[in-house]
Amino acid sequence: MLPLMFIDFTLPFTNPVLKFLLILIIILFAPLLLNKIRIPHLLGLIIAGAVIGPFGFNLMERDSSIVLTGTIGLLYIMFLAGLEIDIADFKKNSGRSLIFGLFTFCIPMVLGILASIYLLNFNLLTSILLASMFASHTLITYPIVSKLGITKNQAVTITVGGTMITDTLALLVLTIIVGLSAGSVDNGFWIRLGLSLTLFGAIVLILFPLLGRWFFKRFHDNVSQYIFVLVVVFLGAFLAETAGIEPIIGAFLAGLAMNRLIPRTSPLMNRIEFVGNALFIPFFLIGVGMLIDYRAFFKDFETIKVAIVMTVVATLAKFLAALATQKSFRYTADQRRLIFGLSNAQAAATLAAVMVGYGIVTGHTETGEPIRLLNDSVLNGTILMILITCTIASFATQRGARNIALSTASESSPEAEKNQPAERILIPVGYPATAEELVQLSVTIKSKSNRNGLYALHVVPNAATTGDDADRQGRRVLERAVMTAAATDNEMQELLRYDSDIANAIVSTLHEQKITDLILGLRPEREGEPPVPFPSATIDNVLTQNHITTLIYKPVQPLSTAGRLLVFVPDRAENELGFALWMRRVWNMSRNTHTKVVFYAPLHTLSHIRSIHTRHPIEAEFHEFNDWNDFLILFRDVRANDILLAVLSRKGGPSYHKSMTAVPDYLSKYAPSNSHILLYPLQPCDPRHHDLNNPSLLLP
């Protein structure tokens, strides 16, 4: 260790430990200090970067380490946007995303070209390139939306989709301008560009999901899964560069490709968001701030003029695009603010375009100075434009997002939550091999507001005969369950019970803890032993002694790798007291895992499900199926990665059918490689749930 006197404190700092410490201090304190004066934390990091950067106090250089980490942060933002988007809403609103994408591309292009030619006196080629910089934008304020939990809002969905469209078009313009400057735009250029884009899209959107499902099925180590995700992000970005477009498009498409494989309630998703928001994204914002050179605006009037024109035109064009979108789809003023805020920030693609344009030399002056396609005034003006647009975008996004979040909370909370019983989910865990998947299912089906209503139970058969080893093993299993829940930011309570009758212990716990939902699993298969009955005798005993919503889960593959959720619904299922309650569980599974749900039910039952789907849309299909005596015919539709969920009923229930007793055997025999769930709805014997057949319970 070097004494303090030997540490180099000259500016800019070169000591890597000191540099990293300084950045961590900024990430920690800049948002806290600026939030007190209501400056968005994203803007605070940009300002902090300008203060410590080479044009501020020169505490740090924008060296390769800042550029590298900032690049990761930028790709992270785009990847998260693709990862968190609701695929069903994205498909449903693809037309609106296209319209917004064209608005936010065409309006800036037209205004930008006119302003460049008539106000800045640039030639046509320079004007087109400058206008394409106005057309592109970066989702730099997306973390604000994500933090407030409104990423599913339609305004966010169409803006994210439109971002992909406008950035792709803007970067294609950049590619063409570079080709024109080099004189290489011919028929071969267009053929190569079309083929490379097609091949790139096919690899990312088709091959990546197959590769991801294969990896997640075979490797369950947390670190390996996270590193794999980073590989996917950067491979997608690299392939985009290879295809001739910016890496941010590749990162966004990689997020779409992995969307169904990383549930938003999974530990992996929690790690991705945590690392990105804690380190990589702040590094990117600080790096953007380091580019700001305020001195350039005191050198000559031309730089100030260019900066003002660029900033005004870019901001006005994005506002007009947001306004046109609002009027076209009758959105609220807050949704317009959200669209404008998300799409106004200029950063990544803009920087790429200006650096490329600045590097293109179109000639030389008499003194030998290079004549650049984009001159020094445009380069400096771009930096000011980035600062101002990011500032405006941060305030606009924060205001619109906060108002929408408050409005959503006020609409869904008081009365809806007053009528809902407290949600308490019990997961008996007997084996380490199945504990993680059982907990993952509980986290997937629970309501978003339920943070501490999860209970893990382990039953030690007989402490006198099994000794301390059984007790220690039980505590280890409970600890694993608690850690799995904690990795998803959920609190799980441990329950260790001693009882010679496991079924009796579970039923007693149900009453003592006022449990509303029960998730049961099976003993893992062991080599050399007969197959485990599905369901087992213990589970049968539990079923006959309780009447709450019960799920029996047989995991064959990780929940995150599911392709579809096939739900088999019996006749008169809508007459069961717990119909709305189990439907809510299915809805939560679909929303949290981005999994498509395929319902098989009689026509009149499907009409009830469709009515709920109309009010609360998810990605779903509906198929008529009436005869449970012919249940085997359903297996012709089963695919390799489907989860099969059979809605059954206890004997005497409104939807009970004698053929239901054979369903577990059918699932085990004809779909052994698929995960199975048997779902038994709440029965009327439990007076605590007198009003659960209310469709309003589906509200998140």
XYZ file of C-alpha atoms in Angstrom:
700
model
C 0.000 0.000 0.000
C 1.383 3.392 -0.966
C 1.577 6.188 1.635
C -0.729 9.140 0.972
C 2.174 11.333 -0.125
C 2.914 9.025 -3.053
C -0.628 9.033 -4.479
C -0.932 11.265 -7.544
C -3.636 13.916 -6.992
C -2.868 15.959 -10.117
C -5.785 16.716 -12.420
C -7.244 14.898 -14.171
C -7.115 11.938 -11.779
C -5.327 8.867 -13.118
C -5.593 6.605 -10.072
C -8.276 4.030 -11.033
C -9.433 3.553 -7.431
C -9.878 7.300 -6.933
C -11.702 7.685 -10.261
C -14.138 4.891 -9.491
C -14.686 6.252 -5.976
C -15.522 9.688 -7.379
C -18.079 8.253 -9.794
C -19.703 6.165 -7.062
C -20.000 9.272 -4.858
C -21.696 11.111 -7.739
C -24.085 8.228 -8.403
C -24.965 8.142 -4.701
C -25.329 11.829 -3.854
C -26.088 13.762 -7.078
C -29.667 12.457 -7.416
C -30.323 12.918 -3.675
C -29.209 16.541 -3.678
C -30.895 17.562 -6.926
C -34.160 15.775 -6.125
C -34.608 18.226 -3.247
C -34.965 21.002 -5.819
C -37.076 18.696 -8.046
C -34.441 18.125 -10.719
C -34.790 14.579 -12.148
C -31.964 12.300 -11.063
C -31.084 11.490 -14.679
C -30.458 15.161 -15.370
C -28.494 15.382 -12.132
C -26.049 12.747 -13.349
C -25.595 14.542 -16.684
C -24.898 17.837 -14.893
C -22.472 16.079 -12.550
C -20.649 14.651 -15.558
C -20.295 18.149 -17.022
C -18.914 19.479 -13.722
C -16.220 16.821 -13.265
C -15.473 16.402 -16.987
C -12.637 17.834 -19.079
C -14.610 21.035 -19.798
C -15.604 21.521 -16.154
C -13.192 21.105 -13.237
C -11.253 18.509 -15.247
C -11.320 15.951 -12.440
C -11.610 13.104 -14.938
C -11.061 12.507 -18.618
C -13.662 10.840 -20.775
C -11.281 7.977 -21.399
C -11.845 4.477 -22.753
C -13.121 3.162 -19.400
C -15.906 5.774 -19.296
C -16.764 5.163 -22.939
C -16.857 1.378 -22.451
C -19.035 1.466 -19.327
C -21.237 4.158 -20.854
C -21.730 2.043 -23.963
C -22.878 -0.814 -21.757
C -25.311 1.573 -20.057
C -26.765 2.766 -23.348
C -27.224 -0.780 -24.607
C -28.738 -1.647 -21.217
C -31.407 1.053 -21.614
C -32.412 -0.257 -25.029
C -32.278 -3.891 -23.886
C -34.501 -3.163 -20.871
C -36.974 -1.362 -23.121
C -37.302 -4.477 -25.264
C -37.289 -6.789 -22.254
C -40.024 -4.987 -20.298
C -42.369 -4.287 -23.175
C -45.652 -6.188 -23.135
C -45.547 -8.318 -26.280
C -49.343 -8.583 -26.442
C -49.732 -4.795 -26.239
C -46.822 -4.350 -28.631
C -48.514 -6.520 -31.254
C -51.910 -4.998 -30.571
C -50.535 -1.463 -30.925
C -48.016 -2.162 -33.683
C -50.064 -0.029 -36.064
C -50.005 2.886 -33.636
C -46.274 2.414 -33.065
C -45.757 2.560 -36.828
C -47.803 5.760 -37.121
C -45.961 7.408 -34.239
C -42.630 6.201 -35.648
C -43.434 7.833 -38.989
C -44.625 11.032 -37.270
C -41.474 11.300 -35.162
C -39.290 10.574 -38.205
C -40.971 12.547 -40.990
C -41.767 15.749 -39.077
C -38.156 16.274 -37.851
C -36.822 15.333 -41.304
C -38.966 17.936 -43.060
C -38.384 20.715 -40.504
C -34.705 19.817 -40.219
C -34.011 19.953 -43.948
C -35.855 23.275 -44.346
C -34.132 24.848 -41.332
C -30.696 23.627 -42.406
C -31.031 24.965 -45.943
C -32.778 28.288 -45.268
C -31.505 29.210 -41.782
C -28.054 27.628 -41.646
C -27.239 27.728 -45.387
C -26.061 24.106 -45.537
C -26.070 22.025 -48.708
C -28.661 19.306 -49.292
C -26.497 16.357 -48.220
C -25.505 18.047 -44.936
C -29.101 19.119 -44.360
C -30.421 15.571 -44.752
C -27.835 14.216 -42.326
C -28.588 16.976 -39.804
C -32.328 16.322 -40.102
C -31.794 12.596 -39.468
C -30.097 13.565 -36.201
C -33.273 15.391 -35.177
C -35.394 12.372 -36.151
C -33.535 9.916 -33.943
C -33.851 9.878 -30.177
C -32.689 7.863 -27.176
C -34.918 6.445 -24.428
C -32.750 8.144 -21.850
C -35.739 8.837 -19.559
C -37.084 5.282 -19.723
C -35.744 4.490 -16.202
C -38.172 7.115 -14.820
C -41.097 5.279 -16.413
C -39.812 1.904 -15.248
C -39.314 3.118 -11.682
C -42.902 4.410 -11.498
C -44.240 1.091 -12.815
C -46.144 2.370 -15.859
C -44.223 0.583 -18.613
C -47.476 -1.148 -19.649
C -49.188 2.161 -20.427
C -50.113 2.368 -24.106
C -48.248 5.662 -24.529
C -45.033 3.970 -23.382
C -45.616 0.927 -25.583
C -46.104 2.902 -28.800
C -43.186 5.218 -27.971
C -40.809 2.303 -27.457
C -42.021 0.692 -30.686
C -41.794 3.994 -32.525
C -38.254 4.503 -31.229
C -37.129 1.344 -32.994
C -38.735 2.571 -36.223
C -37.429 6.146 -36.227
C -33.917 5.223 -35.032
C -33.651 2.500 -37.668
C -34.774 4.886 -40.414
C -32.484 7.672 -39.149
C -29.487 5.357 -38.992
C -30.272 4.004 -42.447
C -30.174 7.607 -43.684
C -26.748 7.905 -42.044
C -25.590 4.719 -43.796
C -26.804 6.020 -47.163
C -25.188 9.442 -46.631
C -21.866 7.757 -45.867
C -22.250 5.678 -49.022
C -23.074 8.731 -51.124
C -20.075 10.591 -49.742
C -17.851 7.667 -50.678
C -19.535 7.277 -54.067
C -20.415 3.633 -53.390
C -24.221 3.760 -53.607
C -25.131 1.453 -56.472
C -27.406 -1.561 -56.968
C -24.974 -3.773 -55.073
C -25.094 -1.410 -52.085
C -28.870 -1.776 -51.748
C -28.747 -5.548 -52.194
C -26.033 -5.932 -49.545
C -27.893 -3.656 -47.130
C -31.210 -5.490 -47.577
C -29.656 -8.936 -47.178
C -27.607 -7.972 -44.126
C -30.633 -6.447 -42.357
C -32.808 -9.464 -43.138
C -30.159 -11.901 -41.932
C -29.542 -9.847 -38.789
C -33.247 -9.723 -37.910
C -33.678 -13.469 -38.473
C -30.694 -14.374 -36.294
C -31.732 -12.152 -33.377
C -35.488 -12.781 -33.378
C -35.438 -16.490 -34.265
C -32.108 -17.927 -33.141
C -31.690 -15.967 -29.890
C -34.929 -17.270 -28.257
C -34.014 -20.857 -29.162
C -30.522 -20.389 -27.762
C -31.875 -18.720 -24.600
C -34.427 -21.476 -23.899
C -31.741 -24.138 -24.390
C -29.369 -22.349 -21.993
C -31.892 -21.629 -19.226
C -33.099 -25.245 -19.240
C -29.612 -26.594 -18.656
C -27.841 -23.960 -16.560
C -29.423 -22.685 -13.364
C -26.446 -20.907 -11.824
C -27.336 -17.258 -11.183
C -24.000 -15.859 -12.328
C -23.936 -17.940 -15.511
C -27.444 -16.805 -16.445
C -26.570 -13.141 -15.951
C -23.364 -13.416 -17.982
C -25.346 -15.185 -20.710
C -27.739 -12.225 -20.842
C -24.817 -9.816 -21.268
C -23.470 -12.022 -24.068
C -26.847 -11.853 -25.806
C -26.999 -8.054 -25.494
C -23.543 -7.466 -26.918
C -23.850 -10.156 -29.565
C -27.062 -8.511 -30.767
C -25.330 -5.121 -30.765
C -22.328 -6.496 -32.662
C -24.527 -8.187 -35.262
C -26.353 -4.887 -35.761
C -23.038 -3.154 -36.437
C -22.112 -5.912 -38.846
C -25.437 -5.372 -40.656
C -24.670 -1.667 -41.045
C -26.897 -0.180 -38.330
C -26.258 1.139 -34.841
C -25.773 -1.360 -31.975
C -28.675 0.164 -29.989
C -31.102 -1.425 -32.470
C -29.452 -4.798 -31.883
C -29.739 -4.393 -28.098
C -33.436 -3.512 -28.370
C -34.181 -6.505 -30.586
C -32.195 -8.733 -28.216
C -34.515 -7.548 -25.450
C -37.554 -8.455 -27.548
C -36.020 -11.859 -28.310
C -35.456 -12.606 -24.597
C -38.751 -11.048 -23.500
C -40.602 -14.314 -22.885
C -37.617 -16.053 -21.265
C -36.996 -13.554 -18.451
C -40.187 -13.061 -16.405
C -40.439 -9.689 -14.727
C -40.891 -11.424 -11.345
C -37.806 -13.632 -11.745
C -34.545 -13.258 -9.781
C -32.706 -12.842 -13.089
C -34.846 -9.840 -14.051
C -34.215 -8.309 -10.650
C -30.456 -8.683 -11.110
C -30.533 -7.216 -14.619
C -32.424 -4.121 -13.477
C -30.379 -3.712 -10.305
C -26.947 -3.798 -11.950
C -28.053 -1.596 -14.830
C -29.691 1.081 -12.683
C -26.957 1.028 -10.058
C -23.902 1.180 -12.334
C -24.063 0.981 -16.111
C -26.860 3.478 -16.849
C -25.435 6.143 -14.468
C -22.016 5.710 -16.120
C -23.623 6.415 -19.494
C -25.357 9.568 -18.222
C -22.193 10.865 -16.585
C -20.304 10.174 -19.821
C -22.854 12.203 -21.798
C -22.347 15.094 -19.381
C -18.578 14.970 -19.922
C -19.116 15.869 -23.577
C -20.577 19.280 -22.728
C -18.154 22.094 -23.586
C -19.700 25.384 -22.495
C -16.641 27.326 -23.733
C -17.511 26.650 -27.354
C -20.447 29.038 -27.122
C -18.247 31.995 -26.272
C -15.919 31.565 -29.247
C -18.103 32.730 -32.136
C -21.702 33.627 -32.918
C -21.991 30.897 -35.568
C -21.771 28.143 -32.946
C -24.481 29.815 -30.835
C -26.707 30.268 -33.895
C -26.329 26.630 -34.997
C -26.933 25.366 -31.455
C -30.112 27.439 -31.046
C -31.536 26.371 -34.429
C -30.728 22.702 -33.816
C -32.223 22.690 -30.316
C -35.402 24.577 -31.245
C -36.058 22.543 -34.393
C -35.411 19.179 -32.694
C -37.617 20.024 -29.699
C -40.413 21.547 -31.790
C -40.428 18.602 -34.200
C -40.670 16.027 -31.404
C -43.434 18.017 -29.708
C -45.415 18.213 -32.961
C -44.991 14.445 -33.427
C -46.273 13.828 -29.889
C -49.162 16.249 -30.435
C -50.115 14.594 -33.723
C -50.055 11.196 -31.990
C -52.221 12.500 -29.143
C -54.818 13.913 -31.555
C -54.776 10.782 -33.727
C -55.451 8.364 -30.850
C -57.249 10.708 -28.410
C -54.662 10.389 -25.693
C -54.606 12.508 -22.536
C -52.317 15.486 -22.013
C -50.185 13.396 -19.619
C -49.791 10.671 -22.235
C -48.686 13.337 -24.718
C -46.144 14.591 -22.167
C -44.939 11.029 -21.703
C -44.551 10.455 -25.447
C -42.783 13.794 -25.876
C -40.525 13.241 -22.856
C -39.459 9.766 -23.935
C -38.822 10.823 -27.545
C -37.252 14.258 -27.114
C -33.913 13.268 -25.585
C -31.101 13.252 -28.144
C -28.043 11.192 -27.259
C -26.862 7.901 -28.713
C -27.875 7.904 -32.372
C -27.354 11.683 -32.527
C -23.797 11.362 -31.240
C -23.118 8.537 -33.692
C -24.387 10.603 -36.612
C -22.498 13.784 -35.727
C -19.221 11.920 -35.184
C -19.573 10.105 -38.496
C -20.519 13.308 -40.309
C -17.667 15.195 -38.664
C -15.248 12.552 -39.877
C -16.335 12.797 -43.534
C -14.080 15.204 -45.422
C -15.634 16.561 -48.623
C -12.699 18.771 -49.637
C -9.966 21.159 -48.467
C -9.551 24.915 -48.203
C -6.782 26.838 -49.911
C -4.747 26.574 -46.713
C -5.199 22.801 -46.616
C -7.811 22.731 -43.835
C -10.337 19.901 -44.275
C -13.919 20.776 -45.234
C -16.141 18.439 -43.231
C -19.678 17.334 -43.970
C -20.591 18.523 -40.455
C -18.361 21.343 -39.191
C -17.147 22.344 -35.719
C -20.207 24.517 -35.123
C -22.528 21.546 -35.683
C -20.393 19.339 -33.424
C -20.534 21.825 -30.551
C -24.171 22.655 -31.252
C -25.015 18.965 -30.977
C -23.581 18.815 -27.470
C -25.741 21.758 -26.355
C -28.760 20.196 -28.046
C -28.159 16.955 -26.134
C -28.005 18.832 -22.810
C -31.149 20.894 -23.395
C -33.251 18.095 -24.911
C -32.287 15.723 -22.095
C -33.258 18.403 -19.579
C -36.646 19.046 -21.183
C -37.251 15.316 -21.640
C -36.495 14.576 -17.986
C -38.970 17.161 -16.693
C -41.670 16.230 -19.220
C -41.348 12.494 -18.575
C -41.321 12.911 -14.813
C -44.440 15.078 -14.838
C -46.413 12.899 -17.245
C -45.320 9.609 -15.673
C -46.032 10.770 -12.130
C -49.523 11.993 -13.043
C -50.337 8.743 -14.858
C -49.011 6.654 -11.953
C -51.116 8.643 -9.466
C -54.178 8.376 -11.688
C -53.741 4.621 -12.077
C -53.290 4.157 -8.337
C -56.389 6.204 -7.491
C -58.495 4.276 -9.987
C -57.452 0.828 -8.806
C -56.919 1.179 -5.105
C -59.608 2.220 -2.640
C -62.763 0.329 -3.527
C -61.139 -2.520 -5.448
C -58.674 -3.297 -2.667
C -61.326 -2.876 0.035
C -63.302 -5.801 -1.413
C -60.295 -8.050 -1.819
C -59.214 -10.457 0.927
C -55.644 -10.328 2.157
C -53.613 -12.568 -0.143
C -51.610 -15.209 1.722
C -49.915 -17.973 -0.248
C -48.505 -21.111 1.397
C -45.815 -23.256 -0.257
C -44.953 -26.491 1.575
C -41.316 -27.215 0.635
C -39.949 -30.645 1.326
C -37.048 -30.997 -1.115
C -34.292 -28.582 -2.223
C -34.638 -29.769 -5.832
C -38.203 -28.438 -6.154
C -38.229 -25.538 -3.665
C -36.968 -22.934 -6.125
C -39.570 -23.677 -8.814
C -42.422 -23.769 -6.289
C -41.397 -20.371 -4.935
C -41.025 -19.035 -8.467
C -44.591 -20.117 -9.259
C -45.874 -18.391 -6.114
C -44.105 -15.160 -7.057
C -45.517 -15.409 -10.574
C -49.172 -15.857 -9.607
C -49.290 -13.390 -6.721
C -50.550 -9.824 -6.939
C -48.050 -7.025 -7.380
C -49.086 -5.399 -4.105
C -48.441 -8.587 -2.119
C -44.940 -8.155 -0.704
C -45.089 -10.140 2.538
C -47.927 -12.622 2.072
C -45.753 -15.600 1.114
C -45.196 -18.497 3.539
C -42.815 -21.425 3.182
C -43.617 -24.485 5.301
C -41.417 -27.493 6.026
C -42.788 -30.414 8.020
C -40.393 -32.588 10.015
C -42.216 -35.949 10.300
C -41.081 -36.888 13.809
C -38.261 -35.109 15.616
C -37.822 -37.959 18.120
C -37.014 -40.540 15.441
C -35.380 -38.462 12.703
C -33.004 -36.495 14.934
C -31.200 -33.215 14.335
C -30.286 -34.014 10.717
C -33.909 -33.758 9.588
C -34.281 -30.498 11.486
C -31.158 -29.023 9.877
C -32.204 -30.220 6.434
C -35.616 -28.613 6.890
C -34.078 -25.309 7.857
C -31.788 -25.450 4.810
C -34.770 -26.018 2.511
C -36.620 -23.100 4.109
C -33.540 -20.906 3.796
C -33.313 -21.711 0.098
C -36.973 -20.811 -0.399
C -36.531 -17.519 1.450
C -33.422 -16.634 -0.591
C -35.237 -17.397 -3.847
C -38.080 -15.071 -2.862
C -35.654 -12.380 -1.667
C -33.907 -12.437 -5.046
C -37.202 -11.200 -6.526
C -37.617 -8.473 -3.871
C -40.295 -10.437 -2.022
C -40.400 -11.323 1.653
C -41.167 -14.939 2.560
C -41.900 -16.115 6.096
C -40.435 -19.426 7.322
C -42.622 -21.989 9.082
C -41.025 -25.148 10.543
C -43.474 -27.662 11.948
C -43.156 -31.061 13.629
C -45.917 -33.539 12.862
C -46.079 -37.238 12.036
C -48.916 -36.493 9.572
C -47.716 -34.102 6.846
C -51.224 -33.522 5.475
C -52.510 -32.634 8.935
C -49.608 -30.199 9.445
C -50.360 -28.433 6.148
C -54.107 -28.161 6.839
C -53.501 -26.859 10.357
C -51.152 -24.205 8.973
C -53.796 -23.135 6.455
C -56.204 -22.296 9.271
C -53.642 -20.782 11.618
C -52.150 -18.427 9.008
C -55.469 -17.690 7.222
C -53.993 -18.878 3.912
C -55.896 -18.019 0.702
C -53.830 -20.012 -1.827
C -51.925 -23.282 -1.521
C -49.168 -24.474 -3.869
C -48.192 -28.129 -3.560
C -45.316 -29.940 -5.261
C -44.236 -33.526 -5.741
C -41.280 -35.450 -4.430
C -38.499 -35.411 -7.063
C -38.065 -38.526 -9.190
C -35.259 -40.781 -7.961
C -33.335 -43.250 -10.041
C -34.291 -46.864 -9.351
C -37.542 -45.923 -7.611
C -41.075 -46.170 -9.052
C -42.556 -42.964 -10.525
C -44.023 -40.507 -8.027
C -47.850 -40.605 -8.119
C -49.424 -37.457 -9.500
C -51.008 -36.385 -7.226
C -49.674 -38.290 -4.230
C -51.659 -39.731 -1.319
C -50.543 -36.857 0.918
C -51.786 -34.309 -1.589
C -55.115 -36.142 -1.880
C -55.496 -35.921 1.894
C -54.770 -32.192 1.848
C -57.321 -31.647 -0.935
C -60.098 -33.375 0.961
C -59.425 -31.350 4.115
C -59.311 -27.812 2.674
C -61.436 -25.723 0.345
C -59.125 -22.854 -0.684
C -57.604 -22.329 -4.138
C -55.030 -25.114 -4.526
C -52.397 -25.582 -7.210
C -50.488 -28.862 -7.595
C -47.338 -28.210 -9.586
C -45.121 -30.738 -11.329
C -42.207 -28.754 -12.810
C -40.365 -30.453 -15.651
C -38.575 -27.368 -16.983
C -38.008 -23.845 -15.592
C -41.111 -21.669 -15.579
C -39.251 -18.973 -17.507
C -38.724 -21.242 -20.530
C -42.436 -21.891 -21.088
C -43.659 -21.365 -24.630
C -47.413 -21.239 -23.932
C -49.795 -21.822 -21.055
C -52.570 -24.244 -22.095
C -55.569 -23.934 -19.764
C -58.239 -26.654 -19.854
C -61.468 -25.323 -18.335
C -64.468 -27.557 -17.530
C -68.149 -26.908 -18.171
C -69.810 -24.505 -15.675
C -66.438 -23.365 -14.317
C -67.837 -19.828 -14.158
C -70.309 -21.035 -11.509
C -67.531 -21.928 -9.082
C -67.182 -19.460 -6.205
C -63.449 -19.066 -6.862
C -63.713 -18.551 -10.631
C -62.493 -14.918 -10.642
C -59.781 -15.758 -8.126
C -58.117 -18.509 -10.150
C -58.559 -16.448 -13.311
C -56.569 -13.729 -11.620
C -53.779 -16.220 -10.995
C -53.723 -17.180 -14.680
C -53.711 -13.506 -15.683
C -50.784 -12.808 -13.374
C -48.856 -15.746 -14.830
C -49.347 -14.411 -18.330
C -48.418 -10.834 -17.438
C -45.378 -11.747 -15.379
C -43.923 -14.337 -17.758
C -45.102 -12.741 -21.047
C -46.574 -16.145 -21.878
C -49.415 -16.644 -24.315
C -52.473 -18.325 -22.763
C -54.558 -20.776 -24.798
C -57.983 -21.517 -23.289
C -59.967 -24.687 -24.037
C -63.513 -24.486 -22.687
C -67.207 -24.830 -23.629
C -68.631 -21.936 -25.631
C -70.637 -20.330 -22.802
C -67.633 -20.532 -20.454
C -65.400 -19.009 -23.122
C -67.823 -16.073 -23.358
C -67.195 -15.288 -19.668
C -63.428 -15.550 -20.157
C -63.579 -13.373 -23.267
C -65.512 -10.677 -21.404
C -62.743 -10.524 -18.792
C -60.139 -10.532 -21.565
C -61.847 -7.536 -23.180
C -61.485 -5.484 -19.996
C -58.008 -6.778 -19.133
C -56.293 -7.861 -22.370
C -53.455 -10.372 -22.402
C -52.027 -12.423 -25.263
C -54.554 -15.253 -25.533
C -56.333 -17.696 -27.837
C -59.741 -19.300 -27.305
C -60.778 -22.765 -28.495
C -64.095 -24.475 -27.913
C -63.879 -27.816 -26.107
C -66.879 -29.560 -24.537
C -66.343 -33.276 -23.954
C -64.055 -34.149 -21.031
C -64.702 -37.817 -21.799
C -62.604 -37.163 -24.903
C -59.875 -35.277 -22.992
C -57.059 -37.050 -24.851
C -57.866 -35.172 -28.062
C -56.355 -32.037 -26.491
C -52.868 -33.523 -26.503
C -52.624 -33.140 -30.269
C -52.162 -29.377 -29.695
C -49.419 -29.735 -27.069
C -45.945 -28.473 -28.013
C -42.583 -29.187 -26.441
C -42.346 -26.149 -24.119
C -46.008 -25.752 -23.146
C -47.207 -25.688 -19.545
C -50.462 -27.607 -19.106
C -52.910 -26.247 -16.548
C -56.050 -28.285 -15.903
C -58.803 -26.573 -13.934
C -60.484 -29.315 -11.904
C -63.066 -29.320 -9.121
C -63.519 -31.098 -5.849
C -66.326 -33.646 -5.751
C -69.655 -31.892 -5.389
C -68.465 -28.668 -7.015
C -70.559 -27.009 -9.787
C -68.018 -27.937 -12.486
C -67.113 -31.390 -11.193
C -67.015 -34.174 -13.787
C -66.236 -37.808 -13.078
C -63.642 -37.835 -15.889
C -61.507 -35.366 -13.900
C -60.050 -38.209 -11.821
C -58.249 -39.507 -14.916
C -56.754 -36.127 -15.928
C -53.586 -36.380 -13.754
C -52.782 -39.788 -15.241
C -53.369 -38.474 -18.760
C -50.979 -35.565 -18.151
C -48.241 -37.812 -16.782
C -48.656 -40.448 -19.496
C -49.191 -38.391 -22.655
C -47.191 -35.235 -21.829
C -44.345 -36.427 -19.572
C -41.922 -33.775 -20.840
C -44.274 -30.860 -20.077
C -44.762 -29.104 -16.755
C -48.232 -29.689 -15.267
C -50.457 -27.707 -12.940
C -53.683 -29.014 -11.435
C -55.821 -26.137 -10.184
C -58.687 -26.675 -7.736
C -60.826 -23.525 -7.295
C -62.051 -22.212 -3.968
C -65.137 -24.021 -2.677
C -68.009 -22.305 -0.778
C -67.171 -23.997 2.534
C -64.798 -21.160 3.412
C -66.853 -18.168 4.650
C -63.881 -15.784 4.489
C -64.233 -15.515 0.724
C -67.867 -14.625 0.216
C -67.423 -12.259 -2.727
C -64.633 -13.806 -4.779
C -66.725 -14.386 -7.885
C -66.375 -10.717 -8.722
C -64.505 -10.024 -12.020
C -63.195 -6.743 -10.574
C -60.748 -8.865 -8.590
C -58.736 -9.193 -11.767
C -57.585 -5.620 -11.386
C -53.826 -5.555 -10.682
